[in-house]
Amino acid sequence: MFLFDYIVNLSIFSLLVSTPLVIRSFINLRPLKHPRIWSGLYAGVVSIVLVLLAVKQQGYVYDIRYSPVILTFAYLGPVAGLITGLFALSIRLVSSGNWFPAIAGWTFIMVVFTILHAYFSRRQLPLFKRSLALSGAYIVLYMCTVFTFGIMVSEPLFHLQYVCFVILGVLLGGLLIESHERLRRTIVERDEMELSLNESEYQYRLIAENTSDLIVVMDPDHSIRYLSPSHAFVLGYTNLAQDRAELDRIISEEDTAVFDQTVRKILEQKASQSMEIRFRHQDGRLIPFDSLCKPVEGRKGRIEHIVIISRDISERKKAEEFLLQSEKLSVVGELAAGVAHEIRNPLTTIKGFLQLYKLENPSIKYGDLLQDELDRIELITSELLSMAKPQAALYTLANVKDVIEQTLEFLTPQALLSNIEFNREYQGEYFPVMCVKNQLKQVFLNLFKNAIESMPNGGKIRIGLQTDTNGECLITIQDQGCGIPEEHLHRLGQPFYSLKEKGTGLGLMISHKIIKQYHGRIAYHSKVSEGTRIEIRLPIHG
């Protein structure tokens, strides 16, 4: 009969231990403010149920109420253990007599359990091993109580059966708790891993979907696994299908062979390769890209995927072109220096003999005119020499309006012959700029001459002068000439580039250089058959 009663007790105890664990697994409840106290109260209720189902023998009550007490001390500490113990002692005293040995044994057990818990905490003993150690201590304390108070000393089998079932209850409850905790930790680790994977996936997706680089994942058979969304806003294609035909459509026909050869090298050498190819924009223009192709190896060293990351190198190409232009400019400077030097030597001789001739023949006709023209030739050769090496120019404060007026006065005869009218639109009288006056005059001379030559049938040139919203001096020159095609505007100012039949492009190149020296900017707006508008911005002094 005892065996059946104990099995019933163990079954109910297992059910009561499992119930909160199962509820916790399926229902995500808010954490309690004082979980140890509430757990101790629940364990106390469990001990009450176990006492109510107790086995009675010779006036003594035997049950497994100390199983929840041991487990509570082991897993939750002395506070929860004492609460459970108080419940267990209270129901024991209410349900039967023999109070003194019950109270004395309970007190002894609580003190020893509290001391052992402090020791186990310092040693950081695992919780399940704590429950086993406390079970061993309970057996010793129980036997001491039996022999001290002489409780059924002649029935050792009964005591052995009681102790075994208490320990069995501890083992069963501990295994249930440990299995649940392992399962919970496994679920938590899985959830954390899924969260980490989701975060990593989000970060990689964030990078892939917002980078300006083109990312392609391709299989060895050239089938496409992934095309980054950057293809849409870099190349203008809104919906690219993930197949090789789409990739062939955006790769330049001239570069398809290079692409296939690079992929072949990757499969043969199993090493990263780089290539420079051009992709076709939706509007038809070709954009150069620097592509890095990396193989992704799978099982047995086989290449399963090829990742291609392509970066737009249009700006780098422009920088290389600018470097070539700078090299050309350096060559032009050296050539100009040589030519100017060769011109100045005979020019000095001509000027000297002209002065001697004027002294001997004061009445010579056009002598002053010849002298002025020789001075002009000397000035031009000096400008050519300035291209070869920078010189310490003497900057002075000049009024831009006065410089423009002097230039227009010089060009008035040519303008009258070409039926050109200058319309001045000045919004002010004084526009001070730190500059070399002759250099700034050379800029206006080049631009006005180009405007005049663009109108062989005559017309009007509007000249604007004002202070813009940024406090800079804005000079505008608007002609009614033939205009310049839009695709040629970005090349204006390059050496040897000119739209005129006999032009060299050096005039605008020198003008650009001078404006840049003054920390200014020059811009062109033009339409064919409508004319050209030039905007020059210079910082106003003070």
Coordinates of C-alpha atoms in Angstrom, one line a residue:
M1 CA 0.0 0.0 0.0
F2 CA 2.9 2.3 0.8
L3 CA 4.4 1.8 -2.6
F4 CA 1.1 2.8 -4.4
D5 CA 0.8 5.9 -2.2
Y6 CA 4.3 7.0 -2.9
I7 CA 3.8 6.5 -6.7
V8 CA 0.7 8.7 -6.5
N9 CA 2.6 11.3 -4.6
L10 CA 5.4 11.3 -7.1
S11 CA 3.0 11.5 -10.1
I12 CA 1.2 14.5 -8.6
F13 CA 4.5 16.1 -7.6
S14 CA 5.8 15.6 -11.2
L15 CA 2.6 17.2 -12.6
L16 CA 2.8 20.2 -10.2
V17 CA 6.5 20.7 -11.1
S18 CA 5.8 20.5 -14.9
T19 CA 2.7 22.7 -14.9
P20 CA 4.4 26.1 -14.4
L21 CA 7.3 25.1 -16.7
V22 CA 4.8 24.2 -19.5
I23 CA 2.8 27.3 -19.0
R24 CA 6.0 29.4 -19.2
S25 CA 7.0 27.7 -22.4
F26 CA 3.7 28.4 -24.3
I27 CA 2.6 31.7 -22.8
N28 CA 4.9 34.7 -22.8
L29 CA 3.9 36.2 -19.5
R30 CA 5.4 39.4 -18.1
P31 CA 8.3 38.8 -15.6
L32 CA 7.2 38.9 -11.9
K33 CA 8.6 41.6 -9.7
H34 CA 9.7 39.2 -7.0
P35 CA 10.0 35.8 -8.8
R36 CA 11.8 34.0 -5.9
I37 CA 9.0 34.9 -3.4
W38 CA 6.3 33.8 -5.8
S39 CA 8.1 30.6 -6.7
G40 CA 8.5 29.9 -3.0
L41 CA 4.8 30.4 -2.4
Y42 CA 4.0 28.0 -5.3
A43 CA 6.4 25.4 -4.0
G44 CA 4.8 25.8 -0.6
V45 CA 1.4 25.1 -2.1
V46 CA 2.9 22.0 -3.7
S47 CA 4.2 20.8 -0.3
I48 CA 0.7 21.3 1.2
V49 CA -0.8 19.1 -1.5
L50 CA 1.9 16.5 -0.8
V51 CA 1.2 16.6 2.9
L52 CA -2.5 16.2 2.3
L53 CA -1.7 13.0 0.3
A54 CA 0.7 11.9 3.0
V55 CA 1.1 8.3 4.3
K56 CA 0.3 7.9 8.0
Q57 CA 2.0 5.2 10.2
Q58 CA 1.8 4.8 14.0
G59 CA 0.8 8.5 14.5
Y60 CA 3.5 9.9 12.3
V61 CA 3.0 11.5 8.9
Y62 CA 5.4 10.5 6.1
D63 CA 5.4 12.3 2.8
I64 CA 7.7 13.8 0.2
R65 CA 7.1 17.4 1.2
Y66 CA 10.8 18.0 1.6
S67 CA 11.4 17.3 -2.2
P68 CA 10.1 20.7 -3.2
V69 CA 11.9 22.3 -0.2
I70 CA 15.3 20.8 -1.4
L71 CA 14.6 21.8 -5.0
T72 CA 13.6 25.3 -4.0
F73 CA 16.8 25.7 -1.9
A74 CA 18.9 24.4 -4.7
Y75 CA 17.4 26.4 -7.6
L76 CA 16.0 29.6 -5.9
G77 CA 18.0 30.1 -2.7
P78 CA 17.3 30.4 1.0
V79 CA 14.4 33.0 0.7
A80 CA 12.3 30.8 -1.5
G81 CA 13.4 27.7 0.4
L82 CA 12.4 29.1 3.8
I83 CA 9.0 30.2 2.4
T84 CA 8.4 26.7 1.1
G85 CA 9.7 25.2 4.3
L86 CA 7.3 27.3 6.4
F87 CA 4.3 26.1 4.3
A88 CA 5.5 22.5 4.7
L89 CA 5.9 22.8 8.4
S90 CA 2.6 24.6 8.9
I91 CA 0.6 22.0 7.2
R92 CA 2.5 19.2 8.9
L93 CA 1.7 20.7 12.3
V94 CA -1.9 21.2 11.5
S95 CA -2.4 17.7 10.1
S96 CA -0.8 15.6 12.9
G97 CA 0.8 15.7 16.3
N98 CA 4.4 15.2 17.5
W99 CA 5.2 18.9 17.1
F100 CA 8.5 19.0 18.9
P101 CA 10.5 16.6 16.7
A102 CA 8.9 18.1 13.6
I103 CA 9.8 21.7 14.6
A104 CA 13.3 20.7 15.8
G105 CA 14.1 18.7 12.7
W106 CA 12.7 21.4 10.4
T107 CA 14.8 24.1 12.2
F108 CA 18.0 22.0 12.0
I109 CA 17.3 21.3 8.2
M110 CA 16.7 25.0 7.4
V111 CA 19.9 26.1 9.1
V112 CA 22.1 23.5 7.5
F113 CA 20.5 24.1 4.1
T114 CA 21.1 27.9 4.4
I115 CA 24.8 27.3 5.3
L116 CA 25.3 24.8 2.5
H117 CA 23.6 27.1 -0.1
A118 CA 26.1 29.9 0.9
Y119 CA 29.0 27.5 0.5
F120 CA 27.7 26.1 -2.8
S121 CA 27.3 29.7 -4.1
R122 CA 30.9 30.5 -3.4
R123 CA 32.0 27.3 -5.1
Q124 CA 29.6 28.0 -8.0
L125 CA 28.3 24.5 -7.9
P126 CA 25.8 23.6 -10.7
L127 CA 22.2 23.7 -9.6
F128 CA 21.4 20.1 -10.2
K129 CA 24.5 19.0 -8.2
R130 CA 23.3 21.3 -5.4
S131 CA 20.1 19.5 -5.2
L132 CA 21.9 16.1 -5.0
A133 CA 24.2 17.5 -2.3
L134 CA 21.3 18.9 -0.3
S135 CA 19.6 15.5 -0.7
G136 CA 22.6 13.8 0.9
A137 CA 22.5 16.4 3.7
Y138 CA 18.8 15.7 4.2
I139 CA 19.4 12.0 4.5
V140 CA 22.0 12.6 7.2
L141 CA 19.8 15.1 9.1
Y142 CA 16.8 12.8 8.8
M143 CA 18.7 9.9 10.3
C144 CA 20.0 12.1 13.1
T145 CA 16.4 13.2 13.9
V146 CA 15.1 9.5 13.9
F147 CA 17.8 8.4 16.3
T148 CA 17.7 11.5 18.4
F149 CA 13.9 11.3 19.1
G150 CA 13.7 7.5 18.7
I151 CA 11.1 7.6 16.0
M152 CA 10.3 4.0 14.8
V153 CA 13.9 2.9 15.2
S154 CA 12.7 -0.7 14.9
E155 CA 11.4 -0.1 11.4
P156 CA 14.5 0.6 9.2
L157 CA 12.8 -0.6 6.0
F158 CA 10.1 2.1 6.5
H159 CA 12.7 4.8 6.9
L160 CA 14.7 3.6 3.9
Q161 CA 11.5 3.5 1.8
Y162 CA 10.6 7.1 2.9
V163 CA 14.1 8.5 2.3
C164 CA 14.3 6.7 -1.1
F165 CA 11.0 8.2 -2.3
V166 CA 12.0 11.7 -1.1
I167 CA 15.3 11.5 -3.0
L168 CA 13.4 10.0 -5.9
G169 CA 11.1 13.1 -5.9
V170 CA 14.2 15.4 -5.8
L171 CA 15.7 13.5 -8.8
L172 CA 12.5 13.5 -10.7
G173 CA 11.8 17.2 -10.1
G174 CA 15.4 18.1 -10.8
L175 CA 15.4 16.2 -14.1
L176 CA 12.2 17.9 -15.1
I177 CA 13.6 21.3 -14.3
E178 CA 16.9 20.6 -16.0
S179 CA 15.3 19.2 -19.1
H180 CA 13.0 22.2 -19.3
E181 CA 15.9 24.6 -18.8
R182 CA 18.0 22.9 -21.5
L183 CA 15.1 23.0 -23.8
R184 CA 14.5 26.7 -22.9
R185 CA 18.2 27.5 -23.5
T186 CA 18.1 25.7 -26.8
I187 CA 15.1 27.7 -27.9
V188 CA 16.6 30.9 -26.6
E189 CA 19.9 30.2 -28.4
R190 CA 18.0 29.3 -31.6
D191 CA 16.0 32.5 -31.3
E192 CA 19.1 34.6 -30.7
M193 CA 20.8 32.8 -33.7
E194 CA 17.7 33.6 -35.9
L195 CA 17.8 37.2 -34.6
S196 CA 21.5 37.4 -35.3
L197 CA 21.0 35.9 -38.8
N198 CA 18.1 38.3 -39.5
E199 CA 20.3 41.3 -38.4
S200 CA 23.2 40.1 -40.5
E201 CA 20.8 39.6 -43.4
Y202 CA 19.4 43.0 -42.9
Q203 CA 22.8 44.6 -42.7
Y204 CA 24.0 42.8 -45.9
R205 CA 20.7 43.7 -47.6
L206 CA 21.1 47.3 -46.5
I207 CA 24.6 47.4 -48.0
A208 CA 23.6 45.6 -51.1
E209 CA 20.5 47.6 -51.8
N210 CA 22.0 51.0 -51.0
T211 CA 25.5 50.8 -52.5
S212 CA 26.3 52.4 -55.8
D213 CA 28.4 49.4 -56.7
L214 CA 26.9 46.8 -59.0
I215 CA 26.8 43.3 -57.3
V216 CA 26.2 40.2 -59.4
V217 CA 26.2 36.6 -58.1
M218 CA 26.6 34.1 -60.9
D219 CA 26.9 30.3 -61.1
P220 CA 29.7 28.6 -63.1
D221 CA 27.1 27.9 -65.9
H222 CA 26.6 31.7 -66.2
S223 CA 23.1 31.6 -64.7
I224 CA 22.4 34.6 -62.5
R225 CA 21.6 34.2 -58.8
Y226 CA 21.4 37.8 -57.8
L227 CA 21.4 41.3 -59.3
S228 CA 21.7 44.2 -56.8
P229 CA 19.1 46.9 -57.0
S230 CA 21.9 49.4 -57.8
H231 CA 21.6 48.3 -61.4
A232 CA 18.3 50.3 -61.5
F233 CA 19.6 53.7 -60.3
V234 CA 23.1 53.4 -61.8
L235 CA 22.1 52.0 -65.2
G236 CA 18.5 53.1 -65.4
Y237 CA 17.0 49.6 -65.8
T238 CA 14.0 49.2 -63.5
N239 CA 13.4 45.5 -63.8
L240 CA 16.3 43.3 -64.9
A241 CA 15.5 39.6 -65.1
Q242 CA 18.0 37.3 -63.4
D243 CA 19.4 35.5 -66.5
R244 CA 22.5 35.7 -68.6
A245 CA 20.7 37.3 -71.5
E246 CA 20.0 40.4 -69.3
L247 CA 23.7 40.6 -68.4
D248 CA 24.7 40.4 -72.0
R249 CA 22.3 43.2 -72.8
I250 CA 23.9 45.6 -70.4
I251 CA 27.5 44.7 -71.1
S252 CA 29.1 46.5 -74.1
E253 CA 29.3 44.3 -77.2
E254 CA 33.1 45.0 -77.4
D255 CA 33.6 43.8 -73.8
T256 CA 31.6 40.6 -73.9
A257 CA 34.7 38.6 -75.0
V258 CA 36.7 40.1 -72.1
F259 CA 34.0 39.1 -69.6
D260 CA 33.8 35.5 -70.8
Q261 CA 37.5 35.2 -70.8
T262 CA 37.7 36.5 -67.2
V263 CA 35.1 34.0 -66.0
R264 CA 36.9 31.2 -67.7
K265 CA 40.2 32.2 -66.0
I266 CA 38.4 32.2 -62.6
L267 CA 37.0 28.6 -63.1
E268 CA 40.4 27.4 -64.3
Q269 CA 42.7 29.1 -61.7
K270 CA 40.2 29.4 -58.8
A271 CA 41.5 32.8 -58.0
S272 CA 40.1 36.3 -58.0
Q273 CA 40.3 38.3 -61.3
S274 CA 39.8 42.0 -62.1
M275 CA 38.7 43.5 -65.4
E276 CA 37.6 46.8 -66.8
I277 CA 34.4 46.6 -68.8
R278 CA 31.7 49.0 -69.9
F279 CA 28.0 48.7 -69.1
R280 CA 25.4 50.3 -71.3
H281 CA 23.0 52.7 -69.7
Q282 CA 19.4 52.6 -70.6
D283 CA 19.8 55.9 -72.5
G284 CA 22.5 54.2 -74.7
R285 CA 25.7 55.7 -73.3
L286 CA 28.6 53.5 -72.1
I287 CA 29.8 53.8 -68.5
P288 CA 33.2 52.3 -67.6
F289 CA 33.4 50.0 -64.5
D290 CA 36.2 48.4 -62.7
S291 CA 35.0 44.9 -61.8
L292 CA 36.4 42.5 -59.2
C293 CA 35.4 38.9 -59.7
K294 CA 35.8 36.5 -56.7
P295 CA 35.1 32.8 -56.7
V296 CA 33.1 31.2 -53.9
E297 CA 34.2 27.6 -53.2
G298 CA 31.9 24.9 -51.9
R299 CA 32.4 21.3 -51.1
K300 CA 35.5 19.5 -52.3
G301 CA 37.0 22.8 -53.5
R302 CA 34.5 23.2 -56.4
I303 CA 33.5 26.8 -57.4
E304 CA 29.8 27.1 -56.7
H305 CA 29.4 30.9 -57.3
I306 CA 31.2 33.9 -58.7
V307 CA 30.6 37.3 -57.0
I308 CA 31.2 40.3 -59.3
I309 CA 31.5 43.7 -57.7
S310 CA 31.7 46.6 -60.2
R311 CA 32.5 50.2 -59.4
D312 CA 31.8 53.2 -61.7
I313 CA 35.2 54.7 -62.7
S314 CA 33.9 57.6 -64.8
E315 CA 35.4 60.1 -62.4
R316 CA 38.7 58.3 -62.4
K317 CA 38.7 58.3 -66.2
K318 CA 38.0 62.1 -66.2
A319 CA 40.9 62.5 -63.8
E320 CA 43.2 60.6 -66.1
E321 CA 42.0 62.7 -69.0
F322 CA 42.7 65.8 -67.0
L323 CA 46.2 64.5 -66.2
L324 CA 46.8 64.0 -70.0
Q325 CA 45.5 67.5 -70.6
S326 CA 47.9 68.8 -67.9
E327 CA 50.8 67.0 -69.6
K328 CA 49.7 68.5 -73.0
L329 CA 49.6 71.9 -71.3
S330 CA 53.1 71.4 -69.9
V331 CA 54.4 70.6 -73.4
V332 CA 52.6 73.6 -74.9
G333 CA 54.2 75.8 -72.2
E334 CA 57.6 74.5 -73.0
L335 CA 57.0 75.0 -76.8
A336 CA 55.6 78.5 -76.1
A337 CA 58.7 79.4 -74.1
G338 CA 61.0 78.3 -76.8
V339 CA 59.1 80.2 -79.5
A340 CA 58.8 83.3 -77.4
H341 CA 62.5 83.2 -76.6
E342 CA 63.4 82.9 -80.3
I343 CA 61.1 85.8 -81.1
R344 CA 62.4 88.2 -78.4
N345 CA 66.0 88.0 -79.6
P346 CA 65.4 89.5 -83.1
L347 CA 62.6 91.7 -81.6
T348 CA 65.1 93.4 -79.3
T349 CA 67.4 94.1 -82.3
I350 CA 64.5 95.5 -84.4
K351 CA 63.4 97.8 -81.5
G352 CA 67.0 99.1 -81.0
F353 CA 67.5 99.9 -84.6
L354 CA 64.1 101.5 -84.9
Q355 CA 64.9 103.8 -82.0
L356 CA 68.3 104.7 -83.6
Y357 CA 66.5 105.3 -86.9
K358 CA 64.0 107.6 -85.3
L359 CA 66.8 109.6 -83.7
E360 CA 68.4 110.1 -87.1
N361 CA 65.1 110.8 -88.8
P362 CA 62.7 112.4 -86.4
S363 CA 60.2 113.1 -89.2
I364 CA 59.8 109.4 -90.1
K365 CA 56.2 108.6 -90.8
Y366 CA 54.5 105.9 -88.8
G367 CA 57.4 105.5 -86.4
D368 CA 55.3 105.7 -83.3
L369 CA 52.9 103.1 -84.8
L370 CA 55.7 100.7 -85.5
Q371 CA 57.0 101.2 -82.0
D372 CA 53.5 100.4 -80.5
E373 CA 53.2 97.3 -82.5
L374 CA 56.6 96.1 -81.5
D375 CA 55.7 96.7 -77.9
R376 CA 52.5 94.6 -78.5
I377 CA 54.5 91.8 -79.9
E378 CA 56.8 91.9 -76.9
L379 CA 53.8 91.8 -74.6
I380 CA 52.4 88.7 -76.4
T381 CA 55.8 86.9 -76.1
S382 CA 55.8 87.7 -72.4
E383 CA 52.4 86.1 -72.1
L384 CA 53.7 83.0 -73.9
L385 CA 56.6 82.8 -71.5
S386 CA 54.2 83.0 -68.5
M387 CA 52.6 79.8 -69.7
A388 CA 55.9 78.0 -69.3
K389 CA 56.7 79.0 -65.7
P390 CA 54.6 80.9 -63.1
Q391 CA 55.8 84.4 -62.5
A392 CA 55.3 86.7 -59.5
A393 CA 52.6 88.9 -61.1
L394 CA 51.9 92.3 -59.5
Y395 CA 48.3 92.2 -58.3
T396 CA 46.5 95.5 -58.1
L397 CA 42.9 96.6 -57.3
A398 CA 41.1 97.1 -60.6
N399 CA 37.5 98.0 -61.4
V400 CA 36.1 95.3 -63.7
K401 CA 33.8 97.9 -65.4
D402 CA 36.9 100.0 -66.4
V403 CA 38.7 96.9 -67.7
I404 CA 35.7 95.9 -69.8
E405 CA 35.3 99.4 -71.2
Q406 CA 39.0 99.6 -72.2
T407 CA 38.7 96.2 -73.9
L408 CA 35.5 97.3 -75.8
E409 CA 37.2 100.5 -76.8
F410 CA 40.0 98.5 -78.3
L411 CA 37.6 96.3 -80.2
T412 CA 35.2 99.0 -81.4
P413 CA 36.8 99.3 -84.9
Q414 CA 36.6 95.6 -85.5
A415 CA 33.0 95.6 -84.2
L416 CA 32.0 98.4 -86.6
L417 CA 33.5 96.5 -89.5
S418 CA 31.5 93.4 -88.6
N419 CA 28.3 95.2 -87.9
I420 CA 28.4 94.3 -84.2
E421 CA 26.7 96.3 -81.5
F422 CA 27.7 96.2 -77.8
N423 CA 24.8 96.5 -75.3
R424 CA 26.0 97.3 -71.8
E425 CA 23.8 96.2 -68.9
Y426 CA 25.7 97.4 -65.8
Q427 CA 24.1 97.2 -62.4
G428 CA 26.6 99.4 -60.6
E429 CA 29.7 101.4 -61.1
Y430 CA 32.4 99.9 -59.0
F431 CA 33.3 96.2 -58.9
P432 CA 36.8 96.0 -57.3
V433 CA 38.8 92.8 -58.0
M434 CA 42.4 92.0 -57.1
C435 CA 44.0 91.0 -60.4
V436 CA 46.7 91.8 -63.0
K437 CA 44.9 94.2 -65.2
N438 CA 46.4 93.2 -68.5
Q439 CA 45.7 89.6 -67.8
L440 CA 42.0 90.3 -67.1
K441 CA 41.9 92.4 -70.2
Q442 CA 43.3 89.5 -72.2
V443 CA 40.5 87.3 -70.9
F444 CA 37.8 89.8 -72.1
L445 CA 39.6 90.3 -75.3
N446 CA 39.6 86.6 -76.1
L447 CA 35.9 86.1 -75.2
F448 CA 34.7 89.3 -77.1
K449 CA 36.7 88.3 -80.2
N450 CA 35.1 84.8 -80.1
A451 CA 31.7 86.4 -79.8
I452 CA 32.4 88.7 -82.8
E453 CA 33.7 85.8 -84.9
S454 CA 30.6 83.7 -84.2
M455 CA 28.4 86.4 -85.8
P456 CA 29.6 86.8 -89.4
N457 CA 26.4 88.6 -90.4
G458 CA 26.5 91.0 -87.4
G459 CA 24.3 91.2 -84.3
K460 CA 24.3 92.3 -80.7
I461 CA 26.5 91.3 -77.8
R462 CA 24.9 91.9 -74.4
I463 CA 27.4 92.5 -71.6
G464 CA 26.1 92.2 -68.1
L465 CA 27.9 93.2 -64.9
Q466 CA 26.4 92.8 -61.4
T467 CA 26.9 91.5 -57.9
D468 CA 25.3 88.1 -57.4
T469 CA 23.6 86.7 -54.3
N470 CA 26.9 85.2 -53.1
G471 CA 28.6 88.6 -53.1
E472 CA 30.7 87.7 -56.2
C473 CA 31.2 89.8 -59.3
L474 CA 29.1 88.2 -62.1
I475 CA 30.1 89.1 -65.7
T476 CA 27.8 87.8 -68.5
I477 CA 28.5 87.8 -72.2
Q478 CA 25.6 86.9 -74.5
D479 CA 26.0 86.7 -78.3
Q480 CA 23.6 85.9 -81.1
G481 CA 26.0 83.6 -82.9
C482 CA 25.9 80.1 -84.3
G483 CA 26.1 78.5 -80.8
I484 CA 28.0 75.4 -79.6
P485 CA 26.7 71.8 -79.5
E486 CA 26.0 70.8 -75.9
E487 CA 28.3 67.7 -76.1
H488 CA 31.2 70.0 -76.9
L489 CA 30.8 72.5 -74.0
H490 CA 32.8 70.4 -71.5
R491 CA 35.8 70.5 -73.8
L492 CA 36.1 74.3 -74.0
G493 CA 39.4 75.4 -72.5
Q494 CA 41.3 72.3 -73.4
P495 CA 44.5 72.9 -75.4
F496 CA 44.2 72.5 -79.2
Y497 CA 40.5 72.2 -79.0
S498 CA 38.6 74.7 -81.1
L499 CA 35.5 74.9 -83.2
K500 CA 37.0 77.5 -85.5
E501 CA 38.6 76.4 -88.7
K502 CA 41.9 78.0 -88.0
G503 CA 41.7 78.1 -84.2
T504 CA 44.2 76.5 -81.8
G505 CA 42.1 76.6 -78.6
L506 CA 44.9 78.4 -76.7
G507 CA 43.0 81.6 -76.2
L508 CA 40.3 80.0 -74.0
M509 CA 42.9 77.8 -72.3
I510 CA 44.8 80.9 -71.2
S511 CA 41.5 82.6 -70.2
H512 CA 40.6 79.6 -68.0
K513 CA 44.0 79.6 -66.4
I514 CA 43.8 83.3 -65.6
I515 CA 40.3 83.1 -64.1
K516 CA 41.4 80.1 -62.0
Q517 CA 44.4 82.1 -60.7
Y518 CA 41.9 84.7 -59.4
H519 CA 39.8 82.0 -57.6
G520 CA 37.0 82.6 -60.1
R521 CA 34.8 80.4 -62.2
I522 CA 33.7 80.4 -65.8
A523 CA 30.7 78.6 -67.3
Y524 CA 29.2 78.2 -70.8
H525 CA 25.5 77.9 -71.8
S526 CA 24.8 77.5 -75.5
K527 CA 22.2 76.4 -78.0
V528 CA 22.9 75.8 -81.7
S529 CA 21.6 78.7 -83.9
E530 CA 20.6 80.7 -80.8
G531 CA 23.9 81.9 -79.4
T532 CA 26.2 81.4 -76.4
R533 CA 26.1 82.8 -72.9
I534 CA 29.3 83.0 -70.8
E535 CA 29.2 83.6 -67.1
I536 CA 32.4 84.6 -65.2
R537 CA 32.4 84.9 -61.4
L538 CA 35.2 86.7 -59.6
P539 CA 35.5 87.3 -55.8
I540 CA 35.0 91.0 -55.0
H541 CA 37.8 92.5 -52.9
G542 CA 36.7 93.5 -49.4

